[in-house]
Coordinates of C-alpha atoms in Angstrom, one line a residue:
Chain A
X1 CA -8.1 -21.4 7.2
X2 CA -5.2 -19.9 9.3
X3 CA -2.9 -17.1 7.7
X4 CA 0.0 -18.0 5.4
X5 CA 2.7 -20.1 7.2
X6 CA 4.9 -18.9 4.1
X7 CA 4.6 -15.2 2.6
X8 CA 7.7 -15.0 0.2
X9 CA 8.3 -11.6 -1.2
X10 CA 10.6 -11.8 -4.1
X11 CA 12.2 -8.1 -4.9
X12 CA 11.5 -7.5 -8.6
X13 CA 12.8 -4.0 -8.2
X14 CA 14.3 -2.8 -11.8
X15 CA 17.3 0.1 -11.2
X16 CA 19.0 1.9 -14.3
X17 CA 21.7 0.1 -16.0
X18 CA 24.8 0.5 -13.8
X19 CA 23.2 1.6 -11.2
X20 CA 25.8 1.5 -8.2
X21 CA 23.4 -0.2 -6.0
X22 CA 23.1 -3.2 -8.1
X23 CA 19.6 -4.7 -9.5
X24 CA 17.9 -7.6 -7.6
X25 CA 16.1 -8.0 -11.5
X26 CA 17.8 -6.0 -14.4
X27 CA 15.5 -7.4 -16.4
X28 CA 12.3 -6.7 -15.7
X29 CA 11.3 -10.3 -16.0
X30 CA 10.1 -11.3 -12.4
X31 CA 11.7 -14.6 -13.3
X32 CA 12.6 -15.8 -10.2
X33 CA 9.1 -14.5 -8.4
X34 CA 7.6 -17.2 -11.5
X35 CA 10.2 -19.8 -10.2
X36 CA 8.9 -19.4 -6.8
X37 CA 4.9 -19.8 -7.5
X38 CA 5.9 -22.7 -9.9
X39 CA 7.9 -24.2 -7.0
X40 CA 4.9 -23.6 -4.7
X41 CA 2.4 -25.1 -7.5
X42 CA 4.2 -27.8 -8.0
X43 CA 4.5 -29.0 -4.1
X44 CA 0.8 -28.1 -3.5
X45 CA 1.8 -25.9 -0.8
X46 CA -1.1 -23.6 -2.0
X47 CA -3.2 -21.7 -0.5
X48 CA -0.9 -21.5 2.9
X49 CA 2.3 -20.3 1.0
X50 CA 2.5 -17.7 -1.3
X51 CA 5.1 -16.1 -3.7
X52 CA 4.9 -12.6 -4.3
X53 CA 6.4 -9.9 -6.0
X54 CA 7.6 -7.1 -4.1
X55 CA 9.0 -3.4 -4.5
X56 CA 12.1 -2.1 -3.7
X57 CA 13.1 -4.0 -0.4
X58 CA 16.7 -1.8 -0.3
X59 CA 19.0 -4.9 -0.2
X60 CA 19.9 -3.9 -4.1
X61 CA 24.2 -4.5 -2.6
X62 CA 22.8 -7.9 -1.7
X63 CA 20.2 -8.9 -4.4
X64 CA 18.4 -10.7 -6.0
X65 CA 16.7 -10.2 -2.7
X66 CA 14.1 -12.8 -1.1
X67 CA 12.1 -12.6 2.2
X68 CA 10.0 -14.7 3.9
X69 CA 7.4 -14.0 6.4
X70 CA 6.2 -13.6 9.3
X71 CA 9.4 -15.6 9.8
X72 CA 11.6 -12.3 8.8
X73 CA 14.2 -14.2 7.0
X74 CA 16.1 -12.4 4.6
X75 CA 18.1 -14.3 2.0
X76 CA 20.2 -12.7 -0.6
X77 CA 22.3 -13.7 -3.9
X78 CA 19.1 -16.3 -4.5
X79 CA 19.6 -18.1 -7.9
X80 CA 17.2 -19.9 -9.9
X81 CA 19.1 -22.9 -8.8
X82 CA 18.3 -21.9 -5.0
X83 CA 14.7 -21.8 -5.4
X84 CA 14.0 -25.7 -4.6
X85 CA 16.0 -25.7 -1.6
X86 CA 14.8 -22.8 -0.1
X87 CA 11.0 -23.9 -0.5
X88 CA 12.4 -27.4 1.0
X89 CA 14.8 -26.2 3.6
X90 CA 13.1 -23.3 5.3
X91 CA 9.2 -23.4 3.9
X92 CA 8.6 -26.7 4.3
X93 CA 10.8 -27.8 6.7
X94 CA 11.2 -24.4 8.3
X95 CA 15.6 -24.6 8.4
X96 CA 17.3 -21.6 7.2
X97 CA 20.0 -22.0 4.7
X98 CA 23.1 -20.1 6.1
X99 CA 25.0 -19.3 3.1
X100 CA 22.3 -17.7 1.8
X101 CA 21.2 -15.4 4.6
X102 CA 21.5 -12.1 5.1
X103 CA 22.1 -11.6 8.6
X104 CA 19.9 -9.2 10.9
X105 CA 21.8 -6.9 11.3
X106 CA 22.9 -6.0 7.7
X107 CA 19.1 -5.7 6.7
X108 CA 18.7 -2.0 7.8
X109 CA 22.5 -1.0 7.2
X110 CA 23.3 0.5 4.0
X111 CA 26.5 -0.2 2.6
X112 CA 29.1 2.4 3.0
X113 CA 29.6 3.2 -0.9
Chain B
X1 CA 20.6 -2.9 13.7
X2 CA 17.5 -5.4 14.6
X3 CA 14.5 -6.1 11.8
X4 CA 12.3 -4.4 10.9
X5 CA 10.0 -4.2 13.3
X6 CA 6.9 -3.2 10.8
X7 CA 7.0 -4.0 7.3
X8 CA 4.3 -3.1 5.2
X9 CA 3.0 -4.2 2.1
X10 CA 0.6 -2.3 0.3
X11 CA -0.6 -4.3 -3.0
X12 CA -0.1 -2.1 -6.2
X13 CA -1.3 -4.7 -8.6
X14 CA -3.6 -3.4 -11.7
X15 CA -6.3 -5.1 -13.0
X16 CA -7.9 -4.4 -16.0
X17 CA -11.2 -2.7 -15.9
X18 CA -14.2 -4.2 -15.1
X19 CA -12.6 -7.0 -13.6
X20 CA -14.8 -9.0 -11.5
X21 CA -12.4 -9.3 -8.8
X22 CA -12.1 -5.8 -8.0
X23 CA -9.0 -4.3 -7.6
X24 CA -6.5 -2.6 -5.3
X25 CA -4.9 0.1 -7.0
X26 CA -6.9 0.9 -10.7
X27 CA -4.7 3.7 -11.6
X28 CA -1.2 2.5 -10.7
X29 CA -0.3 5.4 -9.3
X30 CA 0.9 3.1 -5.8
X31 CA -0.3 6.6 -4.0
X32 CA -1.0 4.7 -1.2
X33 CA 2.1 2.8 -1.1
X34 CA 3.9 6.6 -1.3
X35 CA 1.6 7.8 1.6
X36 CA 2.5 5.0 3.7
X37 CA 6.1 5.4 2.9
X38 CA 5.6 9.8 3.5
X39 CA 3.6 8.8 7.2
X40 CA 6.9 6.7 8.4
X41 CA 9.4 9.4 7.0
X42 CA 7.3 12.0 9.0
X43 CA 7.1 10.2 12.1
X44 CA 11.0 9.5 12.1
X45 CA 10.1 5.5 12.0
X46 CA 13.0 4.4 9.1
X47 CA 14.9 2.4 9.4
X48 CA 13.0 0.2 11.2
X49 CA 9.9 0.6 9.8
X50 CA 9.1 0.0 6.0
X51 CA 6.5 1.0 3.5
X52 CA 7.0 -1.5 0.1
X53 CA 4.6 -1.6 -2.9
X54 CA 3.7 -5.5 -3.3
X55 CA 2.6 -7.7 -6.3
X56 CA -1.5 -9.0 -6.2
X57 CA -1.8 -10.1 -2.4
X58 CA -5.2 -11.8 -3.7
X59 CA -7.6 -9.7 -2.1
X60 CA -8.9 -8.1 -4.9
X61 CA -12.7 -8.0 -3.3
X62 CA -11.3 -6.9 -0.1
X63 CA -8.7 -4.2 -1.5
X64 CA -7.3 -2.1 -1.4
X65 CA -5.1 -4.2 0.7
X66 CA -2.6 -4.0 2.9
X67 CA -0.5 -6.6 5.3
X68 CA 1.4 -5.7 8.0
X69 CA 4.5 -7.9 8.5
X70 CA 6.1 -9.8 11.1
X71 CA 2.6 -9.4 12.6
X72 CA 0.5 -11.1 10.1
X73 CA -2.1 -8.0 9.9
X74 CA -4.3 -7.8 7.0
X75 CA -6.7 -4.8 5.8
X76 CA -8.6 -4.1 3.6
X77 CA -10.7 -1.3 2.3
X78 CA -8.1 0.8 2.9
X79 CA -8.3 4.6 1.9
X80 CA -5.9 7.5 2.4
X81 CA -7.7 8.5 5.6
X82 CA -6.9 5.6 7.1
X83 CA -2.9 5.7 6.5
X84 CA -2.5 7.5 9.5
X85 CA -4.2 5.9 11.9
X86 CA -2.8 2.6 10.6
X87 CA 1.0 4.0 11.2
X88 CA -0.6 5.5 14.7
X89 CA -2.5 2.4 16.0
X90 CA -0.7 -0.7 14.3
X91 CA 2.8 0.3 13.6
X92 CA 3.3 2.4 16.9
X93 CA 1.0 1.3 19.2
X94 CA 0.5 -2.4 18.0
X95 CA -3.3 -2.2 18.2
X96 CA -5.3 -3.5 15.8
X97 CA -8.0 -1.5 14.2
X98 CA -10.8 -3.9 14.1
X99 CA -13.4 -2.5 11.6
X100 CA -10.4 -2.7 8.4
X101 CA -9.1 -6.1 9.5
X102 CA -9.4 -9.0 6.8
X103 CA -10.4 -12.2 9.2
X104 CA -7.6 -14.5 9.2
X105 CA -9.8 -17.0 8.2
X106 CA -10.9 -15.2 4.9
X107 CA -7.2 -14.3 3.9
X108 CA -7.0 -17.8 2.3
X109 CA -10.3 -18.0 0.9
X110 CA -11.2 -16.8 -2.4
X111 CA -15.1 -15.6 -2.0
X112 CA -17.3 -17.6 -4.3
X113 CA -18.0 -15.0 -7.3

């Protein structure tokens, strides 16, 4: 059995309320980390992809924060509603959806407050 | 600013006690998490190295655990002695340190209880 083609880290990172930083989950609820493992279930992309939760990953300006490895790619603003498409369009079919990208070179560069 | 070039997960999930599985980090305390993230702030390796506490990884016999992205690296049996040497060997020197690797072929397969 080879290594995960898909490892999807979903940031369910809670800051204070009003935090300046912003809140990839304000709520606590790692809702869209179950969306994700439902999505996987449901497409029996199991046991080669996995959703997981994930700490901090310090795109809070950019959240609710989602990466994918070993591919490295970094997608930000992710709804429930995006949560098909990205397990379509880049797991499965390995496409990265532009609009929803963070690019490279944002991912270790901190905002300017 | 390119990716990171290391990104490491360390799984801080809890189980209860006495769970058959085992389990990575009994007291919650993610120490090892923190001395993953104190070895890269020592060495000078942010921002392009990263230290992140993780959800289950699903190596609960094997933990604690810890997987090394975009490289795909997984260990196991990891203790604070080995945190490092892991930093040294894998995320510096991209070696791998044979006797704590996780087989890729066992990542994806639950042992039989």
């Amino acid at each position: 059995m080879p290594l995960f083609t898909s490892h999807i880290f979903v940031c369910c990172n809670q800051r204070p309320p009003g935090s300046p930083r912003g809140c990839c989950d304000p709520e606590g609820s790692e809702a869209l980390r179950d969306l994700f493992k439902a999505e996987v279930k449901k497409r029996g992309l199991g046991p080669l992809v996995r959703a997981n939760a994930a700490g901090c990953l310090d795109q809070c300006e950019r959240g609710p924060t989602v990466v994918v490895y070993p591919q490295g790619i970094w997608y930000g603003g992710v709804t429930s509603e995006d949560v098909p498409r990205i397990v379509e369009e880049t797991v499965v079919n390995g496409r990265i959806i532009e609009e929803l990208r963070i690019p490279d070179e944002q991912v270790n560069c901190r905002p300017k407050p």
